[in-house]
XYZ file of C-alpha atoms in Angstrom:
669
model
C -29.483 20.563 -11.924
C -28.932 18.835 -8.575
C -25.396 17.968 -7.727
C -25.249 14.277 -7.530
C -22.610 14.408 -4.788
C -25.122 16.219 -2.608
C -28.085 13.935 -3.236
C -28.849 10.696 -1.414
C -27.497 7.788 -3.435
C -30.391 5.291 -3.840
C -28.777 3.009 -6.501
C -27.495 -0.534 -5.715
C -25.815 -0.636 -2.352
C -25.612 3.143 -2.166
C -22.891 3.162 -4.709
C -21.794 6.634 -6.035
C -23.568 7.487 -9.157
C -20.352 7.603 -11.233
C -22.034 8.076 -14.459
C -23.765 11.165 -13.189
C -20.832 12.874 -11.460
C -18.814 15.523 -13.396
C -15.687 17.091 -12.333
C -17.417 20.394 -11.951
C -19.427 18.888 -9.177
C -16.592 18.292 -6.774
C -15.585 21.951 -5.738
C -19.209 22.972 -4.721
C -19.708 19.552 -3.036
C -16.470 20.090 -1.012
C -17.583 23.550 -0.011
C -20.973 22.232 1.164
C -19.121 19.454 3.060
C -16.859 21.956 4.642
C -19.706 24.228 5.672
C -21.684 21.363 7.072
C -18.732 20.100 9.026
C -18.028 23.451 10.561
C -21.559 23.847 11.578
C -21.599 20.397 13.092
C -18.237 21.094 14.982
C -19.591 24.387 16.360
C -22.722 22.742 17.649
C -20.683 20.097 19.423
C -18.263 22.596 20.981
C -21.076 25.037 21.989
C -23.423 22.376 23.433
C -24.548 23.703 26.780
C -25.084 20.120 27.953
C -22.342 18.497 29.977
C -19.930 16.533 27.892
C -21.045 12.954 27.284
C -19.784 10.235 24.936
C -23.017 10.534 22.746
C -22.993 14.271 22.416
C -19.267 14.651 21.850
C -17.541 11.645 20.555
C -20.461 10.093 18.705
C -21.401 13.477 17.459
C -17.750 13.834 16.076
C -18.230 10.532 14.316
C -21.035 12.004 12.268
C -19.889 15.628 11.879
C -18.047 14.991 8.614
C -20.576 12.617 6.990
C -20.881 14.655 3.684
C -17.141 15.599 3.541
C -16.368 11.873 3.936
C -18.807 10.996 1.123
C -17.358 13.537 -1.218
C -13.837 12.938 -0.404
C -14.259 9.139 -0.747
C -15.060 9.611 -4.430
C -12.757 12.491 -5.191
C -9.578 11.119 -3.733
C -9.967 7.525 -5.111
C -10.500 9.110 -8.597
C -7.539 11.432 -8.180
C -5.283 8.258 -7.451
C -6.654 5.902 -10.123
C -8.046 8.188 -12.826
C -6.462 11.626 -12.618
C -6.838 14.472 -15.020
C -5.715 18.191 -15.170
C -9.176 19.225 -13.526
C -8.774 16.830 -10.738
C -5.082 17.686 -10.215
C -5.906 21.476 -10.069
C -8.676 20.863 -7.436
C -6.521 18.555 -5.478
C -3.764 21.395 -5.302
C -6.499 23.837 -4.135
C -8.046 21.491 -1.646
C -4.963 20.413 0.141
C -4.470 23.604 2.215
C -8.138 24.000 2.722
C -8.659 20.484 4.143
C -5.652 20.953 6.245
C -6.942 24.322 7.680
C -10.231 22.598 8.482
C -8.556 19.814 10.352
C -6.598 22.417 12.343
C -9.660 24.270 13.159
C -11.118 21.102 14.679
C -8.117 20.017 16.749
C -7.329 23.682 17.770
C -10.907 24.375 18.930
C -10.564 25.011 22.562
C -14.094 24.295 23.721
C -14.131 21.048 21.811
C -10.878 19.950 23.157
C -12.110 20.733 26.750
C -15.086 18.522 26.217
C -12.908 15.536 24.970
C -10.330 16.026 27.808
C -13.185 16.269 30.270
C -14.472 12.906 29.207
C -10.962 11.519 29.265
C -10.449 12.636 32.803
C -13.759 11.070 33.825
C -13.411 7.950 31.605
C -13.602 5.459 34.480
C -16.865 6.861 35.663
C -18.553 6.970 32.292
C -19.465 3.262 32.125
C -18.145 2.810 28.645
C -18.183 -0.278 26.678
C -14.562 -1.641 25.794
C -14.959 -0.306 22.259
C -16.258 3.150 23.381
C -13.241 3.387 25.748
C -10.924 2.584 22.959
C -12.390 5.286 20.646
C -12.398 7.874 23.481
C -8.671 7.137 24.024
C -7.923 7.441 20.178
C -9.712 10.624 19.858
C -8.018 12.129 22.846
C -4.636 10.978 21.656
C -5.284 12.257 18.092
C -6.161 15.633 19.494
C -3.031 15.822 21.729
C -0.801 14.632 18.878
C -2.479 17.286 16.603
C -1.481 20.069 19.082
C -4.845 20.689 20.909
C -2.841 21.220 24.209
C -0.473 23.858 22.783
C -0.715 27.522 23.462
C -2.098 29.877 20.757
C 1.235 30.575 19.334
C 2.131 26.997 19.102
C -1.247 25.998 17.806
C -1.131 28.600 15.000
C 2.291 27.460 14.001
C 1.243 23.829 14.127
C -1.766 24.697 11.714
C 0.664 26.450 9.348
C 3.061 23.460 9.284
C 0.382 20.939 8.568
C -1.041 23.089 5.791
C 2.231 23.428 4.027
C 2.925 19.617 4.463
C -0.461 18.829 2.824
C 0.410 21.099 -0.019
C 3.942 19.478 -0.426
C 2.472 15.961 -0.458
C 0.101 16.852 -3.227
C 2.842 18.385 -5.263
C 5.130 15.395 -4.744
C 2.405 13.039 -5.888
C 1.447 14.932 -8.877
C 5.174 15.618 -9.921
C 5.833 11.770 -9.777
C 2.590 11.006 -11.728
C 3.746 13.492 -14.456
C 7.200 11.888 -14.789
C 5.758 8.423 -14.896
C 3.095 9.419 -17.385
C 5.352 11.453 -19.779
C 8.395 9.178 -20.215
C 8.398 6.275 -22.743
C 11.159 4.763 -24.830
C 10.369 3.613 -28.372
C 11.640 0.000 -28.854
C 13.042 -0.914 -32.120
C 14.954 -3.833 -30.853
C 12.908 -6.792 -29.210
C 15.866 -9.131 -28.828
C 15.468 -11.428 -25.914
C 11.963 -10.287 -25.038
C 9.374 -13.063 -24.673
C 5.957 -12.818 -26.254
C 4.158 -11.489 -23.295
C 6.643 -8.519 -23.071
C 6.345 -7.732 -26.673
C 2.469 -7.852 -26.486
C 2.521 -5.597 -23.410
C 4.887 -3.083 -25.038
C 2.713 -3.070 -28.258
C -0.332 -2.308 -26.137
C 1.521 0.472 -24.372
C 2.252 1.979 -27.620
C -1.243 1.695 -28.784
C -2.461 3.409 -25.495
C -0.269 6.317 -26.481
C -1.439 6.516 -30.033
C 1.814 5.018 -31.382
C 2.702 2.211 -33.637
C 5.188 -0.268 -32.610
C 6.359 -0.943 -29.172
C 7.263 1.167 -26.151
C 8.666 0.683 -22.730
C 7.058 2.793 -19.990
C 7.825 3.346 -16.342
C 4.977 0.929 -15.221
C 6.520 -1.643 -13.128
C 4.625 -4.542 -14.806
C 6.390 -3.508 -18.055
C 9.802 -2.214 -17.138
C 10.720 -5.080 -14.769
C 10.168 -7.904 -17.365
C 12.082 -5.729 -19.875
C 14.944 -5.475 -17.498
C 14.772 -9.185 -17.077
C 14.858 -10.294 -20.634
C 16.159 -7.578 -22.986
C 19.642 -8.542 -24.256
C 20.329 -4.907 -25.124
C 22.448 -3.736 -22.176
C 22.367 -0.134 -23.465
C 18.618 -0.130 -23.611
C 18.359 -1.668 -20.202
C 20.591 1.123 -18.788
C 18.374 3.831 -20.474
C 15.166 2.385 -19.022
C 16.661 1.776 -15.626
C 18.106 5.312 -15.328
C 14.771 6.838 -16.363
C 13.102 4.658 -13.627
C 15.507 5.717 -11.182
C 15.280 9.426 -11.908
C 11.597 9.802 -11.424
C 11.024 13.023 -9.509
C 14.732 14.010 -9.983
C 14.799 15.174 -13.604
C 15.092 18.937 -12.758
C 12.555 21.464 -13.759
C 8.935 21.722 -12.641
C 8.425 18.073 -11.515
C 11.710 17.766 -9.365
C 10.786 16.482 -5.944
C 14.177 16.987 -4.256
C 13.421 20.404 -2.606
C 9.940 19.179 -1.691
C 11.612 16.247 0.222
C 14.030 18.596 2.035
C 11.222 21.069 3.060
C 8.938 18.173 4.138
C 11.650 16.686 6.444
C 12.173 19.962 8.065
C 8.620 20.793 8.719
C 8.067 17.295 10.191
C 11.011 17.737 12.497
C 9.369 21.150 13.550
C 5.989 19.544 13.984
C 7.579 17.003 16.401
C 9.429 19.574 18.326
C 6.348 21.607 18.949
C 4.817 18.689 20.650
C 8.030 17.979 22.733
C 9.505 15.123 20.892
C 13.236 14.967 20.144
C 12.573 14.147 16.329
C 9.763 12.998 14.051
C 10.587 9.382 14.203
C 10.030 9.367 17.981
C 6.775 11.228 17.542
C 5.545 8.996 14.706
C 6.491 5.615 16.220
C 4.927 6.129 19.619
C 1.682 4.741 18.866
C 2.815 1.930 16.653
C 3.669 -1.587 17.706
C 7.432 -0.779 17.382
C 7.079 2.238 19.752
C 10.651 3.603 19.217
C 13.252 4.059 16.486
C 15.825 1.917 18.205
C 13.359 -1.214 17.993
C 12.817 -0.535 14.297
C 16.614 -0.147 13.642
C 17.325 -3.315 15.529
C 14.914 -5.231 13.284
C 16.138 -3.881 10.190
C 19.977 -4.409 10.995
C 19.283 -7.910 12.127
C 18.075 -8.718 8.621
C 20.475 -6.572 6.849
C 23.603 -8.513 7.561
C 22.431 -11.858 6.195
C 20.708 -10.143 3.249
C 23.818 -8.358 2.109
C 25.837 -11.385 2.575
C 23.549 -13.376 0.376
C 23.347 -10.568 -2.293
C 27.161 -10.486 -2.337
C 27.466 -14.206 -3.228
C 24.691 -13.579 -5.968
C 26.528 -10.614 -7.350
C 29.772 -12.408 -7.583
C 28.323 -15.170 -9.676
C 26.310 -12.893 -11.938
C 29.410 -10.668 -12.567
C 31.163 -13.773 -14.016
C 28.237 -14.193 -16.491
C 28.484 -10.397 -17.389
C 32.220 -10.915 -18.248
C 31.484 -14.200 -20.179
C 29.202 -11.961 -22.218
C 32.117 -9.744 -23.046
C 31.373 -6.834 -20.914
C 34.107 -5.522 -18.730
C 33.673 -3.731 -15.574
C 31.458 -4.391 -12.518
C 27.827 -5.570 -12.472
C 25.574 -2.641 -12.698
C 22.023 -2.129 -11.335
C 20.498 -2.460 -14.841
C 22.286 -5.815 -15.192
C 20.980 -7.407 -11.974
C 17.552 -8.655 -13.018
C 18.863 -9.814 -16.450
C 21.518 -12.060 -14.992
C 19.512 -13.198 -12.046
C 16.884 -14.374 -14.539
C 19.626 -16.066 -16.517
C 20.852 -17.814 -13.383
C 17.473 -18.822 -12.243
C 16.812 -20.549 -15.585
C 20.280 -22.264 -15.459
C 20.026 -23.313 -11.760
C 16.309 -24.093 -11.567
C 15.395 -24.618 -15.077
C 12.808 -22.129 -14.366
C 11.695 -19.487 -16.991
C 8.930 -16.996 -15.807
C 7.721 -16.674 -19.305
C 6.655 -20.310 -19.261
C 4.796 -19.523 -15.952
C 2.631 -16.529 -17.215
C 0.240 -18.417 -19.323
C -1.073 -20.152 -16.278
C -1.559 -16.872 -14.351
C -4.291 -15.161 -16.268
C -5.808 -12.062 -14.302
C -9.297 -13.607 -14.292
C -7.945 -16.880 -12.807
C -6.046 -15.214 -10.176
C -9.056 -13.126 -9.215
C -11.119 -16.180 -8.943
C -8.317 -17.912 -6.852
C -8.370 -15.062 -4.379
C -12.202 -15.183 -4.115
C -12.231 -18.926 -3.754
C -9.740 -18.853 -0.957
C -11.884 -16.104 0.804
C -14.947 -18.450 0.356
C -13.162 -21.473 1.906
C -11.730 -19.556 4.729
C -14.586 -17.020 5.459
C -17.672 -18.207 3.627
C -17.813 -15.218 1.324
C -19.361 -15.320 -2.080
C -18.652 -12.788 -4.862
C -21.435 -12.019 -7.601
C -20.539 -9.791 -10.436
C -22.482 -6.495 -10.604
C -23.543 -4.557 -13.616
C -23.317 -0.982 -12.207
C -21.750 2.167 -13.593
C -18.265 2.623 -12.353
C -15.590 5.386 -12.660
C -13.670 3.729 -15.493
C -14.344 1.055 -18.193
C -11.588 -1.122 -16.707
C -13.061 -1.271 -13.232
C -15.492 -4.019 -12.346
C -17.554 -4.612 -9.110
C -18.903 -7.669 -7.035
C -21.589 -7.990 -4.508
C -19.873 -9.671 -1.505
C -22.287 -11.894 0.549
C -22.185 -14.460 3.302
C -25.020 -16.842 3.993
C -27.262 -14.355 2.141
C -26.138 -11.350 4.067
C -24.583 -8.353 2.107
C -21.052 -7.862 3.452
C -19.582 -5.439 1.075
C -19.196 -4.150 -2.498
C -15.822 -4.967 -3.932
C -14.368 -3.042 -6.824
C -11.401 -4.245 -8.766
C -9.366 -1.707 -11.086
C -6.442 -3.786 -12.178
C -4.750 -2.258 -15.422
C -2.078 0.403 -15.604
C -2.915 3.592 -17.469
C -1.234 7.088 -17.709
C -3.949 8.627 -15.499
C -3.214 6.219 -12.551
C -0.457 6.712 -10.049
C 1.979 3.838 -9.876
C 1.908 0.936 -7.382
C -0.992 -0.923 -5.929
C -3.264 -0.184 -3.039
C -6.647 -0.837 -1.287
C -8.987 2.090 -0.460
C -12.506 2.531 0.416
C -15.422 4.612 -1.025
C -17.268 4.022 2.229
C -16.158 2.614 5.623
C -18.123 0.157 7.745
C -19.853 1.310 10.804
C -22.924 0.494 12.833
C -23.361 3.464 15.063
C -26.328 4.787 13.167
C -27.526 1.705 11.638
C -25.716 -0.830 9.719
C -23.280 0.614 6.864
C -21.452 -1.898 4.923
C -18.163 -0.934 3.078
C -17.390 -0.216 -0.582
C -13.824 -1.525 -0.985
C -11.471 -0.940 -3.913
C -8.234 -2.644 -5.094
C -6.162 -0.578 -7.518
C -3.233 -2.350 -9.415
C -1.055 -1.412 -12.386
C -1.045 -4.695 -14.231
C -0.005 -4.617 -17.917
C -3.080 -4.872 -20.059
C -3.213 -7.770 -22.630
C -5.711 -10.087 -24.315
C -5.903 -11.915 -22.099
C -3.898 -10.151 -19.234
C -1.266 -12.530 -18.050
C 0.534 -11.927 -14.620
C 3.903 -12.529 -13.433
C 4.193 -14.470 -10.081
C 5.118 -11.095 -8.539
C 1.959 -9.595 -10.016
C -0.191 -12.428 -8.689
C 1.249 -11.918 -5.281
C 0.403 -8.331 -5.522
C -3.191 -9.229 -6.348
C -3.446 -11.485 -3.214
C -1.703 -8.836 -1.131
C -4.104 -6.190 -1.892
C -7.054 -8.530 -1.671
C -5.825 -9.389 1.984
C -6.144 -5.604 2.731
C -9.626 -5.697 1.068
C -10.742 -8.449 3.315
C -9.658 -6.364 6.331
C -12.141 -3.604 5.038
C -14.885 -6.117 4.000
C -15.086 -8.209 7.207
C -14.619 -5.455 9.771
C -17.504 -5.390 12.161
C -17.346 -2.500 14.574
C -19.568 0.323 15.768
C -17.431 3.254 14.999
C -15.844 4.133 11.695
C -12.940 5.554 13.531
C -11.628 2.087 14.165
C -13.136 0.469 11.126
C -11.195 -1.945 8.811
C -7.562 -0.909 8.296
C -7.574 1.877 10.947
C -4.820 0.114 12.948
C -1.283 0.668 13.762
C 0.723 1.222 10.695
C 3.092 -1.652 11.495
C 0.015 -3.983 11.871
C -1.893 -3.018 8.854
C 0.219 -5.048 6.491
C -0.404 -8.297 8.301
C -3.573 -9.326 6.791
C -2.300 -8.337 3.188
C 1.110 -10.174 3.572
C -0.468 -13.140 5.300
C -2.972 -13.690 2.471
C -0.021 -13.897 -0.162
C 0.699 -17.386 1.540
C -2.462 -18.941 0.008
C -1.209 -18.321 -3.467
C 1.359 -20.904 -2.748
C -0.897 -23.484 -1.468
C -0.676 -26.572 -3.702
C -4.463 -26.976 -4.090
C -5.008 -23.313 -5.010
C -2.470 -23.682 -7.738
C -3.918 -26.922 -8.954
C -7.431 -25.576 -9.025
C -6.779 -22.083 -10.502
C -3.376 -21.907 -12.320
C -4.620 -23.207 -15.671
C -3.390 -22.546 -19.169
C -5.453 -19.605 -20.455
C -5.782 -21.361 -23.956
C -5.910 -25.013 -23.215
C -7.372 -25.001 -19.806
C -4.760 -27.603 -18.680
C -3.417 -27.225 -15.019
C 0.020 -25.985 -14.538
C 2.348 -29.034 -14.995
C 3.741 -30.653 -11.789
C 7.389 -30.143 -12.951
C 6.707 -26.357 -13.456
C 5.014 -26.157 -9.986
C 8.155 -27.887 -8.681
C 10.472 -25.505 -10.246
C 8.353 -22.552 -8.969
C 8.683 -24.008 -5.435
C 12.397 -24.562 -5.754
C 12.939 -20.860 -6.963
C 10.627 -19.647 -4.299
C 13.395 -17.768 -2.389
C 15.382 -16.974 -5.557
C 17.054 -13.600 -5.466
C 15.788 -12.752 -1.946
C 19.237 -11.292 -1.057
C 18.411 -8.556 -3.737
C 14.793 -8.140 -2.927
C 15.629 -7.804 0.964
C 18.567 -5.304 0.367
C 16.572 -3.045 -1.932
C 13.642 -2.828 0.425
C 15.834 -2.424 3.562
C 17.943 0.299 2.015
C 14.805 2.282 1.523
C 13.358 1.494 5.093
C 16.827 2.404 6.687
C 17.115 5.737 4.775
C 13.279 6.567 5.791
C 14.210 5.939 9.441
C 17.395 7.842 9.436
C 15.860 10.718 7.752
C 13.445 11.093 10.537
C 15.506 9.994 13.660
C 17.425 13.168 14.122
C 17.795 16.590 12.827
C 16.437 17.010 9.332
C 19.048 16.994 6.499
C 19.606 20.223 4.632
C 20.261 18.015 1.545
C 18.420 14.715 1.622
C 20.175 13.404 -1.451
C 23.557 13.832 0.154
C 22.130 12.287 3.383
C 20.764 9.353 1.494
C 24.178 8.810 -0.113
C 25.948 8.904 3.398
C 23.540 6.447 4.978
C 23.826 3.953 1.975
C 27.662 4.209 2.221
C 27.464 3.670 6.093
C 25.588 0.369 5.715
C 27.456 -0.827 2.789
C 24.785 -0.878 0.061
C 26.337 -3.134 -2.747
C 27.215 -1.276 -5.971
C 24.748 -3.082 -8.178
C 21.731 -2.597 -5.954
C 19.847 0.706 -5.413
C 17.056 1.594 -3.042
C 13.595 0.154 -4.044
C 12.316 3.646 -3.615
C 14.872 6.600 -3.833
C 14.020 9.833 -2.190
C 12.631 11.730 -5.096
C 10.073 9.084 -5.869
C 9.566 7.646 -2.418
C 5.813 8.213 -2.334
C 5.194 5.899 0.650
C 7.108 8.604 2.594
C 6.718 11.968 0.935
C 3.326 11.857 -0.660
C 1.868 12.096 2.756
C 3.101 10.964 6.214
C 1.288 7.548 6.163
C 4.542 5.549 5.939
C 6.953 8.160 7.050
C 9.288 6.542 9.571
C 7.122 3.551 8.816
C 8.270 1.894 5.681
C 9.758 -0.792 7.954
C 6.192 -1.814 8.530
C 6.217 -4.311 5.755
C 8.974 -6.225 7.490
C 7.609 -5.821 10.799
C 4.372 -7.432 9.504
C 6.223 -10.074 7.746
C 7.636 -11.352 11.065
C 3.978 -11.817 12.090
C 2.574 -13.191 8.717
C 5.140 -15.965 8.673
C 4.083 -16.959 12.218
C 0.359 -16.496 11.572
C 0.396 -18.856 8.578
C 2.222 -21.349 10.686
C -0.850 -21.419 12.689
C -2.704 -23.140 9.848
C 0.196 -25.399 9.156
C 0.100 -26.537 12.768
C -3.524 -27.149 12.465
C -2.902 -29.492 9.446
C -4.644 -27.416 6.753
C -4.297 -24.082 5.149
C -8.166 -23.829 5.264
C -8.614 -25.145 8.860
C -11.957 -23.647 9.966
C -11.138 -23.032 13.547
C -7.973 -21.154 12.797
C -9.754 -19.190 10.022
C -12.392 -18.252 12.610
C -9.865 -16.889 14.995
C -8.178 -14.955 12.166
C -11.427 -13.303 11.326
C -12.502 -12.714 14.834
C -9.121 -11.297 16.272
C -7.647 -9.666 13.166
C -9.936 -8.966 10.302
C -13.337 -8.234 12.080
C -11.742 -6.298 15.052
C -10.360 -3.287 13.146
C -8.645 -0.989 15.603
C -10.921 -1.978 18.532
C -7.831 -2.994 20.599
C -4.093 -2.578 20.596
C -2.524 -4.396 17.697
C -0.348 -6.585 19.950
C -3.321 -7.550 22.083
C -5.241 -8.642 19.068
C -2.197 -10.722 17.822
C -1.746 -12.390 21.255
C -5.531 -13.354 21.175
C -4.895 -14.999 17.726
C -1.593 -16.554 18.248
C -0.729 -16.488 21.965
C 2.611 -14.782 21.763
C 4.649 -12.444 19.449
C 7.196 -14.174 17.039
C 10.872 -13.694 16.574
C 12.721 -12.731 13.333
C 13.982 -16.163 12.664
C 10.919 -17.337 10.677
C 11.365 -14.287 8.463
C 15.016 -15.055 7.645
C 14.268 -18.696 7.002
C 11.131 -17.723 4.852
C 13.331 -15.546 2.512
C 16.117 -18.194 2.479
C 18.595 -15.887 4.154
C 19.512 -18.549 6.805
C 19.033 -22.391 6.786
C 15.523 -23.682 7.391
């Protein structure tokens, strides 16, 4: 029988034939992809013709076509619908794919061709996009160790291989802890109906009667907000905080220590003083000092605001008859109590107006009004019954396929993300992207979102637009292939449209009655918009600062001790912990994507506040000229220019941190 991963996909829009793909198909498909890639690289490196952009760089763009095709399916499924067979193959693949990558970047003949083109770049007559792609390829090879001697190259390959294995182990350990833990709930005191319903659905999913609390954020956070059982809140919170640090086979602490040591060695091989200096060089921030300056400028007012809130909540704790200080498992409960008292705002009253389907339609409607996109449901086989797909068009032109996979399940890693099954490119004919958003919302009938959930949906859809609207020639710079501290701009910017009054008026309707959200509830929502931002900012910054300090200096022998020392030195309040403690800090240790880069969300927030102000200055959140500039210079451009240049073209100048502080309510507007 033909392996469907190795055949041409002639179905609608070239979608993977999910209904025909079996787990057993992946291993032979990867072997075929690696063999084809090695043959292509050998042909490029051994080409007797003089190096040209076409026979070297464009040839490299096509060398991994089959591997990209197979990997696009496998790695998306591994994150969103894992199983033992996929986890085993992922562990087996990690060192193999790392070795293949090292073979390419340590190929002396291939590197000589790229370097030759780089040295002659001014005489090649390249287009601006080609010049950019050549620079990025040259930089990638240098940073991968192509210019090292053989001993250095061999050691670099070994380091990268081990890091790939460690990242896979970290991810799978975390998934196992999140999948296996649950707490049977016999006392529902204080829990609103939507939490009770979600806890019942979580129990049913595990084949149990009654109700359970899991480590899914969309369930555990509202439980911590509403449960009057302080002892159960503590038990659930501590389990949440100990993911990856429970001892035994799934403990991630030793993995984190080894990862930090190997990253430092990798940077040293390339002549950098530490991994942060290496990692930040191509980003907008450029240096650890600039990142630290941003984080600490926000830290002081955030801690001050959190301290005021903690004092007020501790009084409520004592009034409830509990002695001692406010604890981390108390914060969300008493913050919710204060919000209800001060703003007469109860999030449970909000959720009936935020059904998942309504918020999806809201995100689509905003994209239509801004960019002219239309979303038509597709009836096609997908990889899981919960996933759904749409054909994205503009003026009759197919732009992308968009897949939404919104519900939490034990086989899905935590968090929310955007990915692609296929990237946009135009080098060998127009190839339109297949983009997926994956979330972990609690399942319900219907699924009702919290305000934070709705923001997450808009956030990930902003990433999706970056992938769907991109219009470049080379996939190397397509979509979200941009500086790490720029990639969050489209996503965080898109969140602003959720708060636009006409969007709420149109789409936030009661799931049963169809009535729009009452004006008084909208006003309460607006009044509570910056509620508890001291806490939210501090827990984020604590993680970002620890990430930076881990990598800006010698690697710590004991990351947990180093984490404690860093948090003590900056004065982390007792009742707030890191948003992501080291053993479950997947952004940083499941791969090096956000290592030394967790600050990126805040760096981008400085820009997103300023970017949305461009629409406000134009007089409308849907101003067509501003939307056209946003698409042209941010969403369509991909990585075709330096991020700062693209932002300057859109906005004219880089913003300061004040807009962020005002937007979070940390300083007076």
